[in-house]
Tab-separated table of C-alpha atoms in Angstrom:
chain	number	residue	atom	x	y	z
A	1	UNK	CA	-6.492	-23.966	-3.886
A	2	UNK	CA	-5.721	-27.164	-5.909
A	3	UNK	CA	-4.318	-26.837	-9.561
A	4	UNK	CA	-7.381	-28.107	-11.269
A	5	UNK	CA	-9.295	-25.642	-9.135
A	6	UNK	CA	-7.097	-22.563	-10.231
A	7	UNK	CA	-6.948	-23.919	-14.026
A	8	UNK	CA	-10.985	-24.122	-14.222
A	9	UNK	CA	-10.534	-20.454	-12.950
A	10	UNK	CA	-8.267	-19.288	-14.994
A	11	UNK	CA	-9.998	-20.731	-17.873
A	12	UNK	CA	-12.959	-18.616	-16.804
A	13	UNK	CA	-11.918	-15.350	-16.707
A	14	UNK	CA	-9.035	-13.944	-18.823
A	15	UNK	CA	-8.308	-10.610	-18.085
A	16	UNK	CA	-7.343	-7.558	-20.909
A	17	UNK	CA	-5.713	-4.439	-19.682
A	18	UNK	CA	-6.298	-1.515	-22.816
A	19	UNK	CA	-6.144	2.248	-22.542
A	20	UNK	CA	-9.535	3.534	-23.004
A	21	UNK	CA	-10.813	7.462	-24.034
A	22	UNK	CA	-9.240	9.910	-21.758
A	23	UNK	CA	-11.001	13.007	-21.856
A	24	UNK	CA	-13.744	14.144	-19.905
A	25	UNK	CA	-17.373	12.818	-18.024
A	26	UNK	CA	-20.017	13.323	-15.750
A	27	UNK	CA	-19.834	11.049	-12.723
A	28	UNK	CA	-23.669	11.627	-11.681
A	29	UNK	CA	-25.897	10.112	-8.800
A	30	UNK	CA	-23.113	8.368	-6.888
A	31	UNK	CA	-22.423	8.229	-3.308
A	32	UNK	CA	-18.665	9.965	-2.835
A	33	UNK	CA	-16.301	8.794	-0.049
A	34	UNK	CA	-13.903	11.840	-1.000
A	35	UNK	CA	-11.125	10.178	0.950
A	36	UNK	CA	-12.529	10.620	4.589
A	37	UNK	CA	-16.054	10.830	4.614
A	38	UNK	CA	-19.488	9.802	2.825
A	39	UNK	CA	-21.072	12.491	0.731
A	40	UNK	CA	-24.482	12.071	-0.379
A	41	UNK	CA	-25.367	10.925	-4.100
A	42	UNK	CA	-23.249	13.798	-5.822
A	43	UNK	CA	-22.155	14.543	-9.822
A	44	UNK	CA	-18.193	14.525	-10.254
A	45	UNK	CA	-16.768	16.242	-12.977
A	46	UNK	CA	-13.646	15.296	-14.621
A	47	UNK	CA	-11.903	17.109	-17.510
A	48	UNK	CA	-7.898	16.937	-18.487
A	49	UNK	CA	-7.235	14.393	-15.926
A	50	UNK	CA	-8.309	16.671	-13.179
A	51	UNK	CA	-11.279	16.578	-11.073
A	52	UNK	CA	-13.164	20.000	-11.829
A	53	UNK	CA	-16.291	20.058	-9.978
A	54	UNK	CA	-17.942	17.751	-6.610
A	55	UNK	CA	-21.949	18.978	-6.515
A	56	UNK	CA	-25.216	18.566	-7.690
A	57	UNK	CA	-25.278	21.360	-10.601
A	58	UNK	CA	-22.890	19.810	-12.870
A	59	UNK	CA	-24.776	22.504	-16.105
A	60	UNK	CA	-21.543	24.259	-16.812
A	61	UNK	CA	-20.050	21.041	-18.165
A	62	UNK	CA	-23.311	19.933	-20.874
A	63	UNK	CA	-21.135	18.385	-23.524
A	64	UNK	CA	-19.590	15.781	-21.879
A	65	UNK	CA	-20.145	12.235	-21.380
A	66	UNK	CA	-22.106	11.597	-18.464
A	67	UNK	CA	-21.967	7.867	-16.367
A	68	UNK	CA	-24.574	6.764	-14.896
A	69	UNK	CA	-23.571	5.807	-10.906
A	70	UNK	CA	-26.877	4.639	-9.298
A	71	UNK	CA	-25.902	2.196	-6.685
A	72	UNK	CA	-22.600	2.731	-7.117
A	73	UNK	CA	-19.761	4.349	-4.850
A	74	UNK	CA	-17.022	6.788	-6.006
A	75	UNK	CA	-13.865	6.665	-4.598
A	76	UNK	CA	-10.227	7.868	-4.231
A	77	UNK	CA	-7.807	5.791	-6.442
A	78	UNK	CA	-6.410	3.317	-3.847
A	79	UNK	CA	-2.836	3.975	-2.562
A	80	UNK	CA	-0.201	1.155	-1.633
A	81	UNK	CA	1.717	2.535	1.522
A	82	UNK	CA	4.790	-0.556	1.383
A	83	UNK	CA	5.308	-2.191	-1.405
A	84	UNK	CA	8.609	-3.306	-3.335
A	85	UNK	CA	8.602	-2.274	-6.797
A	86	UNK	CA	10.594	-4.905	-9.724
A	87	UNK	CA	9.086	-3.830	-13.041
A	88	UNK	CA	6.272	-2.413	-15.019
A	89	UNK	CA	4.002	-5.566	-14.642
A	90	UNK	CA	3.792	-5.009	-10.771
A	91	UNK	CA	2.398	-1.864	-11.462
A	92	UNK	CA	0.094	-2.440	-14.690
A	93	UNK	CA	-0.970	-5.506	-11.855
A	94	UNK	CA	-1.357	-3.069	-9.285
A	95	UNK	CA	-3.591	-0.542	-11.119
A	96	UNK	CA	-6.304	-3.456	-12.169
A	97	UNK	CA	-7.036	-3.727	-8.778
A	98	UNK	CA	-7.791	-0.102	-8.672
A	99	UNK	CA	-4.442	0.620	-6.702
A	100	UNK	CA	-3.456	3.886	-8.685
A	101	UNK	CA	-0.129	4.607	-6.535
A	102	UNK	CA	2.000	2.263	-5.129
A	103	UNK	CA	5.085	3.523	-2.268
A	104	UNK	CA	8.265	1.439	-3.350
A	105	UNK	CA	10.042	0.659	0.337
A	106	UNK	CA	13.366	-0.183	-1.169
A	107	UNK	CA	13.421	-1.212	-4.324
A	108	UNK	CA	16.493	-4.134	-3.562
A	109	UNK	CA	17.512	-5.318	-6.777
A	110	UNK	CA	16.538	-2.288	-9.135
A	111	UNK	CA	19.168	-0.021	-9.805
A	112	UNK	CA	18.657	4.251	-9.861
A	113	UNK	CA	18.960	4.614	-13.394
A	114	UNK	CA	16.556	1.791	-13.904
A	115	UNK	CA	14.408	2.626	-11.520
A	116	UNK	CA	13.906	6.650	-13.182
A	117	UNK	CA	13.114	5.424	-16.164
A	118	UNK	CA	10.332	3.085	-14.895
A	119	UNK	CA	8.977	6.237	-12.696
A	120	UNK	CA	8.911	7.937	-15.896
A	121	UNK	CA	7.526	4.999	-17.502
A	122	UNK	CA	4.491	4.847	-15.132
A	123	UNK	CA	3.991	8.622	-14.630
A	124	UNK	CA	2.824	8.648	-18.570
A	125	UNK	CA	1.433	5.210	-18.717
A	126	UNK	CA	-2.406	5.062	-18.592
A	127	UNK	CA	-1.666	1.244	-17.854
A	128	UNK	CA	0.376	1.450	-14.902
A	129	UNK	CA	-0.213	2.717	-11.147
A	130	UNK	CA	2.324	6.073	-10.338
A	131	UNK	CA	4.866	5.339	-8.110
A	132	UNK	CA	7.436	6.999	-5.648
A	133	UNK	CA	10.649	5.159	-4.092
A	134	UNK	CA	13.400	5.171	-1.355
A	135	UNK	CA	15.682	3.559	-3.420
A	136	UNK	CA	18.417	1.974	-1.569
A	137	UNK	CA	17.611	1.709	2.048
A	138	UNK	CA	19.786	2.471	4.745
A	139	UNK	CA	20.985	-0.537	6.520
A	140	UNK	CA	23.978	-1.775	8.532
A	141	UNK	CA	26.870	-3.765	6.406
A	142	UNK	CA	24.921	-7.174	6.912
A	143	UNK	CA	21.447	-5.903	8.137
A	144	UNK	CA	18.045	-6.582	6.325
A	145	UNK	CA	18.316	-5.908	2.434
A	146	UNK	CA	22.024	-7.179	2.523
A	147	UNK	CA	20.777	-10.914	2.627
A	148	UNK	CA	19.710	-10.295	-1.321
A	149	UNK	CA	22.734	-10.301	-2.471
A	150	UNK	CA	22.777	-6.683	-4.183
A	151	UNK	CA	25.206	-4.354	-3.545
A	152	UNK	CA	23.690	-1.679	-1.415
A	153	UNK	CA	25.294	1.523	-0.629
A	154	UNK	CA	28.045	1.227	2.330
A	155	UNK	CA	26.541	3.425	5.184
A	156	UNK	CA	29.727	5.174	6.210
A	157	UNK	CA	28.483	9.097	6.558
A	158	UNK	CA	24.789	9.431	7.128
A	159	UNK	CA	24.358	13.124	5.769
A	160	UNK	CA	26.385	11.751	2.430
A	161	UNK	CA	24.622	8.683	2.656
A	162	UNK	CA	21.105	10.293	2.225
A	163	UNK	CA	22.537	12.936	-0.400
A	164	UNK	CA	23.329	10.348	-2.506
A	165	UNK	CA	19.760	8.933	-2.654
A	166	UNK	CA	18.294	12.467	-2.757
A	167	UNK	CA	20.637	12.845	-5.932
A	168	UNK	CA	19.497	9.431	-7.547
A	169	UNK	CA	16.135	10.470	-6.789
A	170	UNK	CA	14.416	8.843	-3.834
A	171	UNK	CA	11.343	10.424	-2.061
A	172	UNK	CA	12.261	9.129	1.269
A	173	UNK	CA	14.384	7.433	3.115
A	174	UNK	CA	14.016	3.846	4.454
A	175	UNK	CA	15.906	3.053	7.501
A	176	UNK	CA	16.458	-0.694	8.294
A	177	UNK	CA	16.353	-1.944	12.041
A	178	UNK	CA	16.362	-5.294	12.460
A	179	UNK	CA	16.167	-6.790	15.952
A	180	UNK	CA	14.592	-10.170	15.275
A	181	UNK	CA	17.438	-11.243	12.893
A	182	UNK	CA	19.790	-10.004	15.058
A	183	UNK	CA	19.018	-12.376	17.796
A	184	UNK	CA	18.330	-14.900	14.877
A	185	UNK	CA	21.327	-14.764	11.943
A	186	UNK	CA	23.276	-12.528	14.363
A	187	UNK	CA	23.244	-10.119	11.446
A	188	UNK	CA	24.077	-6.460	12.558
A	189	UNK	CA	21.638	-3.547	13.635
A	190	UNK	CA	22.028	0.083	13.426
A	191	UNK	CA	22.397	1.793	16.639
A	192	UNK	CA	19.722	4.554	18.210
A	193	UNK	CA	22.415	7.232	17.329
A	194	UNK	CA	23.041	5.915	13.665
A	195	UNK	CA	18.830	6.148	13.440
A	196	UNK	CA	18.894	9.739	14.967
A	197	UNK	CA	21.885	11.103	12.251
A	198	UNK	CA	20.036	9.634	9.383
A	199	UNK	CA	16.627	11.179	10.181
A	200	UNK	CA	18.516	14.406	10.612
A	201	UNK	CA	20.231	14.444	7.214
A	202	UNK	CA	17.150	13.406	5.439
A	203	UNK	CA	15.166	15.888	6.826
A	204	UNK	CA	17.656	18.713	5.872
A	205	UNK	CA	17.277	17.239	2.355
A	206	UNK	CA	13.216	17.435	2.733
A	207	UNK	CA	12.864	14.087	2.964
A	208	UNK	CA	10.454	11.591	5.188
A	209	UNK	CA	12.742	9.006	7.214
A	210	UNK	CA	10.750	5.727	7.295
A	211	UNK	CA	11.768	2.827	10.031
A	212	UNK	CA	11.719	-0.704	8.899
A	213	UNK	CA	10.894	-2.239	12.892
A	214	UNK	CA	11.177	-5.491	14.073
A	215	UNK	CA	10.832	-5.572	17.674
A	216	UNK	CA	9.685	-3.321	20.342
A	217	UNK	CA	13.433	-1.954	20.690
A	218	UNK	CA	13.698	-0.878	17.183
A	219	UNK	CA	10.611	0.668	17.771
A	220	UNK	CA	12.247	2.927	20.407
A	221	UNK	CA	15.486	3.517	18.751
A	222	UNK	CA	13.405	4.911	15.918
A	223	UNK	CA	10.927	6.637	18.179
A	224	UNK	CA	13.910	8.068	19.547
A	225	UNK	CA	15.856	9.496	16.880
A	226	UNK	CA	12.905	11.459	15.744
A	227	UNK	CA	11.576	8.977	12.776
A	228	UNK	CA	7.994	10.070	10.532
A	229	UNK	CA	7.049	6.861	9.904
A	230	UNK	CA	7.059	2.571	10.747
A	231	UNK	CA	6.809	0.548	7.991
A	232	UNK	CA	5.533	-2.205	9.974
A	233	UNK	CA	4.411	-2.803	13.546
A	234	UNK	CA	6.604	-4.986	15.367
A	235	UNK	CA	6.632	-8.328	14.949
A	236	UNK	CA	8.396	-9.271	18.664
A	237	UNK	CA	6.696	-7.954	21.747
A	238	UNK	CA	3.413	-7.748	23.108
A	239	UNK	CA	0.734	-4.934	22.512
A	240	UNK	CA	1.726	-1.833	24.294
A	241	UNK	CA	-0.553	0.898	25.052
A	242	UNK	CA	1.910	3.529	26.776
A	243	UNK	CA	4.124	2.839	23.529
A	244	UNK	CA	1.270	3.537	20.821
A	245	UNK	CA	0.355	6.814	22.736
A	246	UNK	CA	3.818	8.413	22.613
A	247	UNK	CA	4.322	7.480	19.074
A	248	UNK	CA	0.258	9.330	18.522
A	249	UNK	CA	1.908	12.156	20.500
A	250	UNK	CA	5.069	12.483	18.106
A	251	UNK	CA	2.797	12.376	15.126
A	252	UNK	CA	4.502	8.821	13.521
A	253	UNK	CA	2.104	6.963	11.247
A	254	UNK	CA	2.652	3.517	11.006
A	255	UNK	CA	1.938	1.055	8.044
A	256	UNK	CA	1.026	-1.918	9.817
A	257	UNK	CA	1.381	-4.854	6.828
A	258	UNK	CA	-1.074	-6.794	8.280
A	259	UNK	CA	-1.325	-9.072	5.028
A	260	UNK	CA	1.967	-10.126	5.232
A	261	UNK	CA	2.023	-12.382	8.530
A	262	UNK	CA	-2.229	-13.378	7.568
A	263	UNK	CA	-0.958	-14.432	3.481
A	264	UNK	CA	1.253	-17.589	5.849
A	265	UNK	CA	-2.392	-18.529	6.917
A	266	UNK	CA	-3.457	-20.742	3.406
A	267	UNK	CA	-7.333	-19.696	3.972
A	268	UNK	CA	-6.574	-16.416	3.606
A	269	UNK	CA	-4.718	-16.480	0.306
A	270	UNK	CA	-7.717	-19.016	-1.148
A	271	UNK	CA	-10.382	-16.932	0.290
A	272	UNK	CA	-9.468	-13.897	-1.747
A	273	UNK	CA	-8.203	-16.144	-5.314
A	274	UNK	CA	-12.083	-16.869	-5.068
A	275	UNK	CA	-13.887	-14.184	-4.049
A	276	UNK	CA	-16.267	-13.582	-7.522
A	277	UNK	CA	-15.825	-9.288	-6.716
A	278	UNK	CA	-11.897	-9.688	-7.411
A	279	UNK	CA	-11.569	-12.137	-10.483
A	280	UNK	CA	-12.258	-9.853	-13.282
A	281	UNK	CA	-8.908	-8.631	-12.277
A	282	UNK	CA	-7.034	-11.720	-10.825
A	283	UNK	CA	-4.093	-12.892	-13.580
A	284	UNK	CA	-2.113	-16.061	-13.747
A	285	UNK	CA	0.702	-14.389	-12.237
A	286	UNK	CA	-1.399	-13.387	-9.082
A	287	UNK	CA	-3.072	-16.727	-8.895
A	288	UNK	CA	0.489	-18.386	-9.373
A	289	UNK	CA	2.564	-16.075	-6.746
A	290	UNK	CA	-0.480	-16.656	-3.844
A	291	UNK	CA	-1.067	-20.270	-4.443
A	292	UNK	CA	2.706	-20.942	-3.618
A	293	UNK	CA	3.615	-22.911	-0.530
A	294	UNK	CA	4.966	-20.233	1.659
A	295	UNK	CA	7.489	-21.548	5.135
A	296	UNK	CA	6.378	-18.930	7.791
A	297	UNK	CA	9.196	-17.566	10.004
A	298	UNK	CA	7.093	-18.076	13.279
A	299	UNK	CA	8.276	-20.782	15.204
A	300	UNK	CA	5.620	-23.682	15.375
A	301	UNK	CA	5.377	-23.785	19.042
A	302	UNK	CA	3.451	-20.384	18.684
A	303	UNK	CA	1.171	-20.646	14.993
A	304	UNK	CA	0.909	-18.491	12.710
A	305	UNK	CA	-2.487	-18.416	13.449
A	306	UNK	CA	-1.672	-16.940	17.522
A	307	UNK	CA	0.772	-15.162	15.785
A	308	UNK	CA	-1.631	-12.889	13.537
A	309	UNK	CA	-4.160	-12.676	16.979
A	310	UNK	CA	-0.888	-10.875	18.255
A	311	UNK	CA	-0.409	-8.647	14.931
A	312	UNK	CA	-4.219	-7.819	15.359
A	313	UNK	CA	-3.801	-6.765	18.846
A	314	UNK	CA	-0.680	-4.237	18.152
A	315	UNK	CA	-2.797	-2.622	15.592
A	316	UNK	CA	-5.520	-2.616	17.740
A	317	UNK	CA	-3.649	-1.123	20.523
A	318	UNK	CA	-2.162	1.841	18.273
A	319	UNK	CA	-5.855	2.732	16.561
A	320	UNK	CA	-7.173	2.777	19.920
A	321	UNK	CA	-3.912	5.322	20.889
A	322	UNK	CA	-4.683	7.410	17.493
A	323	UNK	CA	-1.974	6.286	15.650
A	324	UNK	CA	-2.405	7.121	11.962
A	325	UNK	CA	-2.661	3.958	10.422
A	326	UNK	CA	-1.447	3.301	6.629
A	327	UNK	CA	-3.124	0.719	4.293
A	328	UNK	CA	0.381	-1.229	2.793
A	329	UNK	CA	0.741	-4.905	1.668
A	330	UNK	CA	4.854	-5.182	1.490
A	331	UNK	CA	3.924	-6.715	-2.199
A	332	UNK	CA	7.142	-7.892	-4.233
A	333	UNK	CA	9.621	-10.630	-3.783
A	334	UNK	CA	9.583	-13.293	-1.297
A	335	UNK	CA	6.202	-12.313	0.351
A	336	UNK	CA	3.176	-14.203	0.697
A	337	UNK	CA	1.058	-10.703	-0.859
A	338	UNK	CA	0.565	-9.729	-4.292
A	339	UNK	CA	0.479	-6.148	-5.858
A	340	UNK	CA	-3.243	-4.963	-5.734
A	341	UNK	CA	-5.372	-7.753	-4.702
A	342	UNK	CA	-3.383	-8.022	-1.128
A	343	UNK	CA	-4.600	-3.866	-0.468
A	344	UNK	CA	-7.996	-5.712	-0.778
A	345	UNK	CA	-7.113	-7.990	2.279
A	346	UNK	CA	-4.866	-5.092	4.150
A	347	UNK	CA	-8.418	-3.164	4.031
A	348	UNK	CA	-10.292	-6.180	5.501
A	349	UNK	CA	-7.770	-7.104	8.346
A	350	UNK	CA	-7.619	-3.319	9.249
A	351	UNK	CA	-11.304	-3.636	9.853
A	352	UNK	CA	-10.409	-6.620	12.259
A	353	UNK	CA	-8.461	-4.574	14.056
A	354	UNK	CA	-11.095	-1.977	15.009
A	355	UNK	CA	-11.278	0.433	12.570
A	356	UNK	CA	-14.469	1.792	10.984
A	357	UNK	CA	-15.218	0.806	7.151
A	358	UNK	CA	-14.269	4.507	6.345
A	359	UNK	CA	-11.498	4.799	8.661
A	360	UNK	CA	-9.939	1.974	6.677
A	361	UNK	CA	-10.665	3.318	3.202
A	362	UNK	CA	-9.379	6.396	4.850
A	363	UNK	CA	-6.011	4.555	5.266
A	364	UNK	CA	-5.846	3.358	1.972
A	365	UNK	CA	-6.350	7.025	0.283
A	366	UNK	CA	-6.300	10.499	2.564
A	367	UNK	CA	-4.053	9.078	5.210
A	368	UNK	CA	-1.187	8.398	3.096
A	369	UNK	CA	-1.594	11.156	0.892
A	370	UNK	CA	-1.230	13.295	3.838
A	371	UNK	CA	1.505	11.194	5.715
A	372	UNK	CA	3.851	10.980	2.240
A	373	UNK	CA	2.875	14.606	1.412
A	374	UNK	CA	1.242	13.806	-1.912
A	375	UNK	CA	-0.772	16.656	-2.055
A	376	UNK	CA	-2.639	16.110	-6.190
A	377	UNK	CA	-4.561	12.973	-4.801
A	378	UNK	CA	-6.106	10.779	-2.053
A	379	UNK	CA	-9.100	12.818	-2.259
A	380	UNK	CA	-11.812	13.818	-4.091
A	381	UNK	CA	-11.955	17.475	-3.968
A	382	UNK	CA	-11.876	20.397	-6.577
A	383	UNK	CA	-8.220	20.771	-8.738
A	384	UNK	CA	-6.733	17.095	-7.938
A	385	UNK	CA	-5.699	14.497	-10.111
A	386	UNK	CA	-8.750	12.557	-11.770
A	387	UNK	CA	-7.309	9.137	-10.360
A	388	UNK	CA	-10.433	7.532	-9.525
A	389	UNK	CA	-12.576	3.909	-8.452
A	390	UNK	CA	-15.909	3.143	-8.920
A	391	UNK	CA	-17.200	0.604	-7.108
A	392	UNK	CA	-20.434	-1.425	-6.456
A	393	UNK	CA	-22.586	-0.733	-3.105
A	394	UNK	CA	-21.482	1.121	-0.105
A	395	UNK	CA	-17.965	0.387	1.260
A	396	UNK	CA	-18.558	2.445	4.064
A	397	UNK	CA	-21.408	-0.039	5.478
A	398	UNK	CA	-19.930	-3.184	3.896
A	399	UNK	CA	-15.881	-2.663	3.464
A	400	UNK	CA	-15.710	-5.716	1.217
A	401	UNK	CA	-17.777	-3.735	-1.576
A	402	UNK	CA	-14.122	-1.896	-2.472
A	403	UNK	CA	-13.448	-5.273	-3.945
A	404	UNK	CA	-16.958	-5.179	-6.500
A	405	UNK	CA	-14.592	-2.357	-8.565
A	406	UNK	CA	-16.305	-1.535	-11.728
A	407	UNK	CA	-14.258	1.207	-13.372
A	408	UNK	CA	-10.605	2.506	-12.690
A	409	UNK	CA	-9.526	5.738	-13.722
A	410	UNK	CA	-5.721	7.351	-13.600
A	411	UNK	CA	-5.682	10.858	-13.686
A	412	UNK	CA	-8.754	10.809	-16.247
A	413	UNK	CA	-7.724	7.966	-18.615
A	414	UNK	CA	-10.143	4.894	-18.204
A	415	UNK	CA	-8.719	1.458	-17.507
A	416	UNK	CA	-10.615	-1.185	-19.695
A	417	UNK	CA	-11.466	-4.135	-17.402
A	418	UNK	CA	-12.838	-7.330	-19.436
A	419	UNK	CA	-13.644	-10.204	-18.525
């Protein structure tokens, strides 16, 4: 997109983010994807921040508010599976685009005691998507995360190593194997048996151990050592069907990040700054972050463009295994995604990939409630948290309809979204 494109854009739509009444309503006569499947046109109740009631007789709760959701779908709050977290605005960004919990993968750069008080900050902010972290990732003395410039954590003992996040107060652990920049910078990797003693000790703390994966190898190291989780699918190596079934048979989800290599493709980072469903939440920052040039690390003699058919074919191989796939963006930093609008895309290139409309919102809410253990939400059920979209149409027959968002809610309190 040109400037004078973006400016007459910008100039349209100006966006105001304000707390709105928090108590209780009546969701009545819309459809209900509760996180995994399409119920028909249902009333939702919602009192304290909780949801109280999924049915048609919603006469025990006559006094309050009722909204009116012909034509309309009801959804889970979205959740971001890999994202990296730098302050409150990522979040308050996040949550306009109905993302209502984002998965920090490493927040490099943000220290522990910073990094509590912004949880904190966002748990009781109406404005601002909840979040969980890893905190400082595990990595070798000049592996991925290193190249910052912050001073990470030595890795020296792995069960102290992963005590000491536990104590600052991660929620998992991130564990950083980096094949391709091996054989690139010659920068170091951790070994299979370094991999294998860290998902140990963060288990004994009751912790997830999540694999950052570059290549087919780290893939196996991780595999190997017993890991719950890929944050990405590998970026080196072809599609492999015998490796997607054993990691469906050991139960590892993986959070493909499909948006990252597709946001080096230009057409896809215009396409969504001008879709007319997303602008009532798009802000300058967003527009300014994904109309950057961004230098893509795949070598021209291969295109980014084959390069994301070969992303889209990994996927496609590990769906087709019954892998549990995780909707994430890898938002923050140096990427060419942006918190919240880039879930939007993750959703749509999912799709590409093979899976159903629902199987994709499914990846983007119940999935990685279940895979992260975050048992108050994902769904829409009876005693969980009130966090909430309402959107336009029927995403499960047309996906892109998660984009036409109409009201957000955290746990009960109603974002106001103005044009």
């Amino acid at each position: 997109m040109n400037s004078l494109s973006a400016s007459i854009l910008a100039a349209l739509f100006v966006v105001t983010t304000t707390l709105v009444h928090a108590g209780g309503f009546v969701v009545a006569g819309a459809r209900v994807f509760d996180g995994q499947r399409l119920l028909p046109a249902v009333s939702v109740v919602v009192d304290d921040g909780v949801i109280r009631y999924v049915g048609d007789d919603p006469s025990s709760w006559p006094n309050l508010p009722r909204i009116d959701g012909a034509g309309h779908t009801l959804l889970p709050g979205l959740i971001d599976a890999h994202v990296h977290v730098s302050g409150a605005e990522d979040l308050r960004q996040a949550l306009r685009f109905g993302v209502t919990t984002e998965l920090d993968m490493a927040a490099i750069g943000v220290p522990p005691k910073a990094l509590a008080a912004l949880r904190a900050q966002a748990a009781a902010a109406p404005d601002l998507a909840d979040f969980r972290s890893a905190g400082y990732p595990a990595t070798s003395p000049t592996g991925h995360g290193t190249e910052y410039g912050v001073a990470i954590p030595r890795l020296v003992d792995a069960a102290d190593f992963v005590a000491s996040r536990k104590a600052e107060g991660s929620d998992y652990l991130k564990v950083m194997l980096n094949g391709v920049r091996s054989f690139r910078t010659g920068a170091t990797n951790l070994s299979a048996a370094r991999v294998k003693d860290l998902v140990a000790a963060a288990h004994a703390q009751g912790m997830l151990a999540v694999a950052h994966v570059e290549t087919l190898r780290d893939v196996e190291a991780a595999l190997a050592g017993g890991i719950d989780g890929l944050a990405h699918a590998w970026r080196q190596g072809e599609p492999s069907a015998d490796l997607a079934r054993r990691l469906a048979e050991a139960k590892v989800f993986v959070i493909p990040t499909l948006a990252v290599p597709d946001g080096f493709l230009r057409e896809s980072r215009t396409a969504l700054l001008v879709d007319p469903r997303l602008q009532g939440a798009i802000t300058d920052r967003v527009r300014q972050h994904l109309d950057r040039d961004f230098q893509s690390p795949v070598p021209p003699a291969i295109g980014a463009r084959a390069s994301m058919d070969l992303h889209l074919a990994r996927v496609r191989a590990l769906h087709e295994a019954g892998v549990k796939l995780l909707a994430g963006s890898d938002a923050g930093g140096r990427q060419p995604t942006a918190h919240g609008i880039s879930v939007h895309r993750e959703l749509e290139l999912l799709a590409e990939a093979g899976l159903t409309p629902s199987e994709a919102l499914a990846a983007a809410t119940a999935n990685v409630a279940d895979a992260f253990g975050l048992r108050d939400r994902g769904r829409i059920a009876p005693g969980l948290r009130a966090d909430l979209i309402l959107v336009k149409g029927d995403p499960t027959a047309d996906l892109l309809a998660v984009r036409d968002v109409a009201k957000v809610w955290k746990a009960g309190a109603e974002l106001a979204r103005a044009r």
